PDB file of C-alpha atoms in Angstrom:
ATOM      1  CA  UNK A   1      -4.158   2.848   1.928  1.00 89.00           C
ATOM      2  CA  UNK A   2      -1.439   1.612  -0.561  1.00 94.00           C
ATOM      3  CA  UNK A   3      -4.001   2.107  -3.678  1.00 95.00           C
ATOM      4  CA  UNK A   4      -4.546   5.689  -2.428  1.00 94.00           C
ATOM      5  CA  UNK A   5      -0.677   6.269  -1.979  1.00 91.00           C
ATOM      6  CA  UNK A   6      -0.037   4.726  -5.644  1.00 92.00           C
ATOM      7  CA  UNK A   7      -2.832   7.233  -6.982  1.00 93.00           C
ATOM      8  CA  UNK A   8      -1.447  10.140  -5.142  1.00 91.00           C
ATOM      9  CA  UNK A   9       2.003   9.625  -6.248  1.00 86.00           C
ATOM     10  CA  UNK A  10       1.660   7.858  -9.821  1.00 82.00           C
ATOM     11  CA  UNK A  11       4.426   9.993 -11.342  1.00 76.00           C
ATOM     12  CA  UNK A  12       6.785   8.312  -8.740  1.00 78.00           C
ATOM     13  CA  UNK A  13       5.724   5.083  -9.878  1.00 74.00           C
ATOM     14  CA  UNK A  14       5.821   6.032 -13.567  1.00 83.00           C
ATOM     15  CA  UNK A  15       2.328   4.372 -14.068  1.00 89.00           C
ATOM     16  CA  UNK A  16      -0.900   5.671 -15.075  1.00 91.00           C
ATOM     17  CA  UNK A  17      -3.867   5.662 -12.814  1.00 94.00           C
ATOM     18  CA  UNK A  18      -5.514   2.971 -15.002  1.00 93.00           C
ATOM     19  CA  UNK A  19      -2.309   0.609 -14.519  1.00 94.00           C
ATOM     20  CA  UNK A  20      -2.473   1.217 -10.999  1.00 95.00           C
ATOM     21  CA  UNK A  21      -6.029   0.139 -10.861  1.00 96.00           C
ATOM     22  CA  UNK A  22      -5.698  -2.588 -13.041  1.00 96.00           C
ATOM     23  CA  UNK A  23      -2.675  -3.672 -11.041  1.00 96.00           C
ATOM     24  CA  UNK A  24      -4.714  -3.986  -7.855  1.00 97.00           C
ATOM     25  CA  UNK A  25      -5.435  -7.793  -7.783  1.00 97.00           C
ATOM     26  CA  UNK A  26      -5.898  -8.613  -4.110  1.00 96.00           C
ATOM     27  CA  UNK A  27      -9.713  -8.553  -4.535  1.00 96.00           C
ATOM     28  CA  UNK A  28      -9.674 -10.878  -7.592  1.00 96.00           C
ATOM     29  CA  UNK A  29      -8.296 -13.699  -5.070  1.00 94.00           C
ATOM     30  CA  UNK A  30      -4.962 -13.495  -6.545  1.00 95.00           C
ATOM     31  CA  UNK A  31      -1.815 -14.320  -4.430  1.00 94.00           C
ATOM     32  CA  UNK A  32      -0.177 -10.821  -4.535  1.00 97.00           C
ATOM     33  CA  UNK A  33      -2.361  -7.723  -3.962  1.00 97.00           C
ATOM     34  CA  UNK A  34      -0.716  -5.459  -6.342  1.00 97.00           C
ATOM     35  CA  UNK A  35       1.427  -6.609  -9.731  1.00 96.00           C
ATOM     36  CA  UNK A  36       2.292  -3.812 -11.717  1.00 94.00           C
ATOM     37  CA  UNK A  37       3.828  -3.527 -15.299  1.00 88.00           C
ATOM     38  CA  UNK A  38       7.728  -4.092 -15.160  1.00 83.00           C
ATOM     39  CA  UNK A  39       6.951  -7.389 -12.880  1.00 90.00           C
ATOM     40  CA  UNK A  40       6.972  -5.167  -9.636  1.00 92.00           C
ATOM     41  CA  UNK A  41       4.751  -6.817  -6.858  1.00 95.00           C
ATOM     42  CA  UNK A  42       3.384  -5.420  -3.354  1.00 96.00           C
ATOM     43  CA  UNK A  43       1.920  -7.643  -0.657  1.00 97.00           C
ATOM     44  CA  UNK A  44       0.090  -5.635   1.636  1.00 97.00           C
ATOM     45  CA  UNK A  45      -0.545  -6.524   5.263  1.00 97.00           C
ATOM     46  CA  UNK A  46      -2.308  -4.327   7.584  1.00 95.00           C
ATOM     47  CA  UNK A  47      -2.047  -5.040  11.726  1.00 93.00           C
ATOM     48  CA  UNK A  48      -3.804  -3.421  14.547  1.00 92.00           C
ATOM     49  CA  UNK A  49      -1.473  -5.893  17.094  1.00 89.00           C
ATOM     50  CA  UNK A  50       1.064  -4.046  19.112  1.00 87.00           C
ATOM     51  CA  UNK A  51       3.857  -6.156  17.306  1.00 88.00           C
ATOM     52  CA  UNK A  52       3.761  -5.037  13.818  1.00 86.00           C
ATOM     53  CA  UNK A  53       6.782  -7.441  13.163  1.00 92.00           C
ATOM     54  CA  UNK A  54       4.561 -10.541  13.399  1.00 94.00           C
ATOM     55  CA  UNK A  55       2.877 -11.052   9.838  1.00 96.00           C
ATOM     56  CA  UNK A  56       0.719 -13.790   8.852  1.00 96.00           C
ATOM     57  CA  UNK A  57       1.290 -15.309   5.344  1.00 97.00           C
ATOM     58  CA  UNK A  58      -2.097 -16.623   3.981  1.00 96.00           C
ATOM     59  CA  UNK A  59      -0.471 -19.141   1.319  1.00 96.00           C
ATOM     60  CA  UNK A  60       2.727 -20.725  -0.069  1.00 96.00           C
ATOM     61  CA  UNK A  61       2.370 -17.868  -3.377  1.00 96.00           C
ATOM     62  CA  UNK A  62       1.911 -14.666  -1.523  1.00 97.00           C
ATOM     63  CA  UNK A  63       5.803 -14.088  -1.180  1.00 97.00           C
ATOM     64  CA  UNK A  64       6.915 -15.908  -4.266  1.00 96.00           C
ATOM     65  CA  UNK A  65       8.875 -13.650  -6.279  1.00 95.00           C
ATOM     66  CA  UNK A  66      10.035 -16.171  -8.785  1.00 93.00           C
ATOM     67  CA  UNK A  67       8.194 -14.407 -11.594  1.00 92.00           C
ATOM     68  CA  UNK A  68       8.752 -10.943 -10.540  1.00 95.00           C
ATOM     69  CA  UNK A  69      11.360  -8.675 -11.129  1.00 94.00           C
ATOM     70  CA  UNK A  70      10.725  -7.060  -7.451  1.00 94.00           C
ATOM     71  CA  UNK A  71       8.327  -7.985  -4.652  1.00 96.00           C
ATOM     72  CA  UNK A  72       8.070  -5.771  -1.536  1.00 96.00           C
ATOM     73  CA  UNK A  73       6.182  -6.396   1.558  1.00 97.00           C
ATOM     74  CA  UNK A  74       4.386  -3.466   2.955  1.00 96.00           C
ATOM     75  CA  UNK A  75       3.269  -3.825   6.463  1.00 96.00           C
ATOM     76  CA  UNK A  76       0.801  -1.046   7.939  1.00 95.00           C
ATOM     77  CA  UNK A  77       0.495  -0.903  11.536  1.00 95.00           C
ATOM     78  CA  UNK A  78      -2.830   0.802  12.779  1.00 95.00           C
ATOM     79  CA  UNK A  79      -4.785   1.691  15.348  1.00 94.00           C
ATOM     80  CA  UNK A  80      -8.462   1.792  15.466  1.00 92.00           C
ATOM     81  CA  UNK A  81     -10.782   4.308  17.012  1.00 92.00           C
ATOM     82  CA  UNK A  82     -14.244   4.265  17.553  1.00 89.00           C
ATOM     83  CA  UNK A  83     -14.211   8.317  16.418  1.00 75.00           C
ATOM     84  CA  UNK A  84     -13.731  10.470  13.481  1.00 77.00           C
ATOM     85  CA  UNK A  85     -10.574  11.940  14.426  1.00 85.00           C
ATOM     86  CA  UNK A  86      -9.062   9.870  11.929  1.00 92.00           C
ATOM     87  CA  UNK A  87     -10.261   8.451   8.493  1.00 93.00           C
ATOM     88  CA  UNK A  88     -12.799   5.756   8.095  1.00 92.00           C
ATOM     89  CA  UNK A  89     -12.788   3.019   5.298  1.00 92.00           C
ATOM     90  CA  UNK A  90     -15.465   5.066   3.709  1.00 92.00           C
ATOM     91  CA  UNK A  91     -13.344   8.091   3.916  1.00 93.00           C
ATOM     92  CA  UNK A  92     -10.589   6.384   2.189  1.00 94.00           C
ATOM     93  CA  UNK A  93     -12.696   4.999  -0.457  1.00 95.00           C
ATOM     94  CA  UNK A  94     -14.296   8.553  -1.012  1.00 95.00           C
ATOM     95  CA  UNK A  95     -10.819  10.176  -1.540  1.00 96.00           C
ATOM     96  CA  UNK A  96      -9.916   7.352  -4.168  1.00 97.00           C
ATOM     97  CA  UNK A  97     -13.063   7.902  -5.879  1.00 97.00           C
ATOM     98  CA  UNK A  98     -12.056  11.655  -6.203  1.00 96.00           C
ATOM     99  CA  UNK A  99      -8.667  10.807  -7.512  1.00 96.00           C
ATOM    100  CA  UNK A 100     -10.286   9.247 -10.135  1.00 96.00           C
ATOM    101  CA  UNK A 101     -13.251  11.142 -10.666  1.00 94.00           C
ATOM    102  CA  UNK A 102     -11.944  12.116 -14.270  1.00 94.00           C
ATOM    103  CA  UNK A 103     -12.463   9.037 -15.911  1.00 94.00           C
ATOM    104  CA  UNK A 104     -15.733   7.034 -15.649  1.00 96.00           C
ATOM    105  CA  UNK A 105     -14.222   3.645 -16.843  1.00 95.00           C
ATOM    106  CA  UNK A 106     -11.339   3.921 -13.661  1.00 96.00           C
ATOM    107  CA  UNK A 107     -14.009   4.780 -11.559  1.00 96.00           C
ATOM    108  CA  UNK A 108     -16.431   2.061 -12.768  1.00 97.00           C
ATOM    109  CA  UNK A 109     -13.245  -0.575 -12.135  1.00 97.00           C
ATOM    110  CA  UNK A 110     -12.486   0.943  -8.819  1.00 97.00           C
ATOM    111  CA  UNK A 111     -16.461   0.085  -7.848  1.00 96.00           C
ATOM    112  CA  UNK A 112     -16.075  -3.584  -9.290  1.00 97.00           C
ATOM    113  CA  UNK A 113     -12.980  -4.311  -7.373  1.00 97.00           C
ATOM    114  CA  UNK A 114     -14.667  -2.969  -4.342  1.00 96.00           C
ATOM    115  CA  UNK A 115     -17.717  -5.349  -4.716  1.00 96.00           C
ATOM    116  CA  UNK A 116     -15.363  -8.180  -5.554  1.00 96.00           C
ATOM    117  CA  UNK A 117     -13.510  -7.280  -2.015  1.00 95.00           C
ATOM    118  CA  UNK A 118     -16.688  -7.556  -0.362  1.00 93.00           C
ATOM    119  CA  UNK A 119     -17.604  -3.805   0.037  1.00 93.00           C
ATOM    120  CA  UNK A 120     -21.471  -2.877  -0.408  1.00 91.00           C
ATOM    121  CA  UNK A 121     -22.455   0.725  -0.403  1.00 89.00           C
ATOM    122  CA  UNK A 122     -25.842  -0.135   1.730  1.00 90.00           C
ATOM    123  CA  UNK A 123     -23.421  -0.848   4.756  1.00 87.00           C
ATOM    124  CA  UNK A 124     -21.636   2.797   4.618  1.00 87.00           C
ATOM    125  CA  UNK A 125     -22.714   3.373   7.982  1.00 85.00           C
ATOM    126  CA  UNK A 126     -20.785   0.358   9.350  1.00 82.00           C
ATOM    127  CA  UNK A 127     -17.857   1.715   7.615  1.00 83.00           C
ATOM    128  CA  UNK A 128     -17.964   5.197   9.192  1.00 83.00           C
ATOM    129  CA  UNK A 129     -18.102   3.746  12.924  1.00 84.00           C
ATOM    130  CA  UNK A 130     -14.117   2.808  13.069  1.00 88.00           C
ATOM    131  CA  UNK A 131     -11.411   5.044  12.107  1.00 92.00           C
ATOM    132  CA  UNK A 132      -7.650   4.274  11.470  1.00 93.00           C
ATOM    133  CA  UNK A 133      -4.612   5.713  12.812  1.00 94.00           C
ATOM    134  CA  UNK A 134      -1.454   4.889  10.733  1.00 93.00           C
ATOM    135  CA  UNK A 135       1.055   4.030  13.503  1.00 94.00           C
ATOM    136  CA  UNK A 136       3.786   2.875  10.989  1.00 92.00           C
ATOM    137  CA  UNK A 137       4.332   1.930   7.340  1.00 92.00           C
ATOM    138  CA  UNK A 138       7.185  -0.217   6.556  1.00 93.00           C
ATOM    139  CA  UNK A 139       8.406  -1.770   3.245  1.00 94.00           C
ATOM    140  CA  UNK A 140      10.662  -4.945   3.046  1.00 96.00           C
ATOM    141  CA  UNK A 141      12.130  -6.201  -0.091  1.00 95.00           C
ATOM    142  CA  UNK A 142      11.334 -10.004  -0.603  1.00 96.00           C
ATOM    143  CA  UNK A 143      14.518 -11.416  -2.019  1.00 94.00           C
ATOM    144  CA  UNK A 144      15.763 -14.966  -1.914  1.00 91.00           C
ATOM    145  CA  UNK A 145      16.973 -14.627   1.679  1.00 93.00           C
ATOM    146  CA  UNK A 146      13.818 -12.759   2.980  1.00 96.00           C
ATOM    147  CA  UNK A 147      11.896 -15.688   5.417  1.00 96.00           C
ATOM    148  CA  UNK A 148       9.197 -17.176   3.504  1.00 97.00           C
ATOM    149  CA  UNK A 149       7.979 -20.327   2.309  1.00 97.00           C
ATOM    150  CA  UNK A 150       6.964 -21.035  -1.544  1.00 95.00           C
ATOM    151  CA  UNK A 151       5.712 -23.864  -3.410  1.00 94.00           C
ATOM    152  CA  UNK A 152       9.079 -24.811  -4.523  1.00 93.00           C
ATOM    153  CA  UNK A 153      10.067 -25.377  -0.855  1.00 95.00           C
ATOM    154  CA  UNK A 154       7.341 -28.115  -0.014  1.00 95.00           C
ATOM    155  CA  UNK A 155       6.359 -31.208  -1.091  1.00 95.00           C
ATOM    156  CA  UNK A 156       3.776 -31.032  -3.829  1.00 93.00           C
ATOM    157  CA  UNK A 157       1.163 -32.827  -1.803  1.00 95.00           C
ATOM    158  CA  UNK A 158       1.144 -29.970   0.690  1.00 94.00           C
ATOM    159  CA  UNK A 159      -1.072 -26.918  -0.051  1.00 91.00           C
ATOM    160  CA  UNK A 160      -2.781 -24.149   1.470  1.00 92.00           C
ATOM    161  CA  UNK A 161       0.065 -23.208   3.756  1.00 96.00           C
ATOM    162  CA  UNK A 162      -0.345 -20.528   6.352  1.00 97.00           C
ATOM    163  CA  UNK A 163       2.178 -19.364   8.298  1.00 97.00           C
ATOM    164  CA  UNK A 164       3.550 -16.575  10.332  1.00 96.00           C
ATOM    165  CA  UNK A 165       6.892 -14.776   9.919  1.00 96.00           C
ATOM    166  CA  UNK A 166       9.186 -12.566  12.278  1.00 95.00           C
ATOM    167  CA  UNK A 167      10.328  -9.705  10.410  1.00 95.00           C
ATOM    168  CA  UNK A 168      11.930  -7.704  13.113  1.00 91.00           C
ATOM    169  CA  UNK A 169      15.324  -8.491  11.960  1.00 91.00           C
ATOM    170  CA  UNK A 170      14.697  -7.834   8.356  1.00 91.00           C
ATOM    171  CA  UNK A 171      16.377  -4.849   6.669  1.00 86.00           C
ATOM    172  CA  UNK A 172      13.637  -2.461   6.074  1.00 88.00           C
ATOM    173  CA  UNK A 173      13.365  -0.945   2.603  1.00 83.00           C
ATOM    174  CA  UNK A 174      13.422   2.719   1.978  1.00 75.00           C
ATOM    175  CA  UNK A 175      10.511   3.521  -0.584  1.00 69.00           C
ATOM    176  CA  UNK A 176       9.311   7.112  -0.088  1.00 59.00           C
ATOM    177  CA  UNK A 177       6.161   8.503  -1.137  1.00 51.00           C
ATOM    178  CA  UNK A 178       4.777  12.300  -0.355  1.00 39.00           C
ATOM    179  CA  UNK A 179       2.149  11.051   1.901  1.00 32.00           C
TER     180      UNK A 179
END
């Protein structure tokens, strides 16, 4: 979802499509999903829970903003449907491929990232079965006071920390896109 938003609004980010694709680091098992030039990072979470304020953080590096000028947590709340009233994952992939269709290198890089993320075209019928309605999309700036655990907060002998945060009382950041 966020990749599509970035590609549709590349001028608002002052980034090229190539920089946007290269910035998608989540499929490469990096700790933060998107890191763009200028030390700008986005960690993306998607939930179908009724409570979009309860967010699971998968390790002590996901919200570590120490090497970034800015880091944002973006939380999508979605509702799954077993019909085609809303876009499916396959629809989203096709839309992104259409946005990249003018550059074969960007398209190939996107396909490689999809493969790294575990997407296989031979399973397309499975991706069409469920569609997603976006209920909300909320940005939070991960500042020094944002609730998080980073490597600097814990003993060196502790690793692979997974935890939940309640972001209900956090200030929502106003990042707007034309979507």
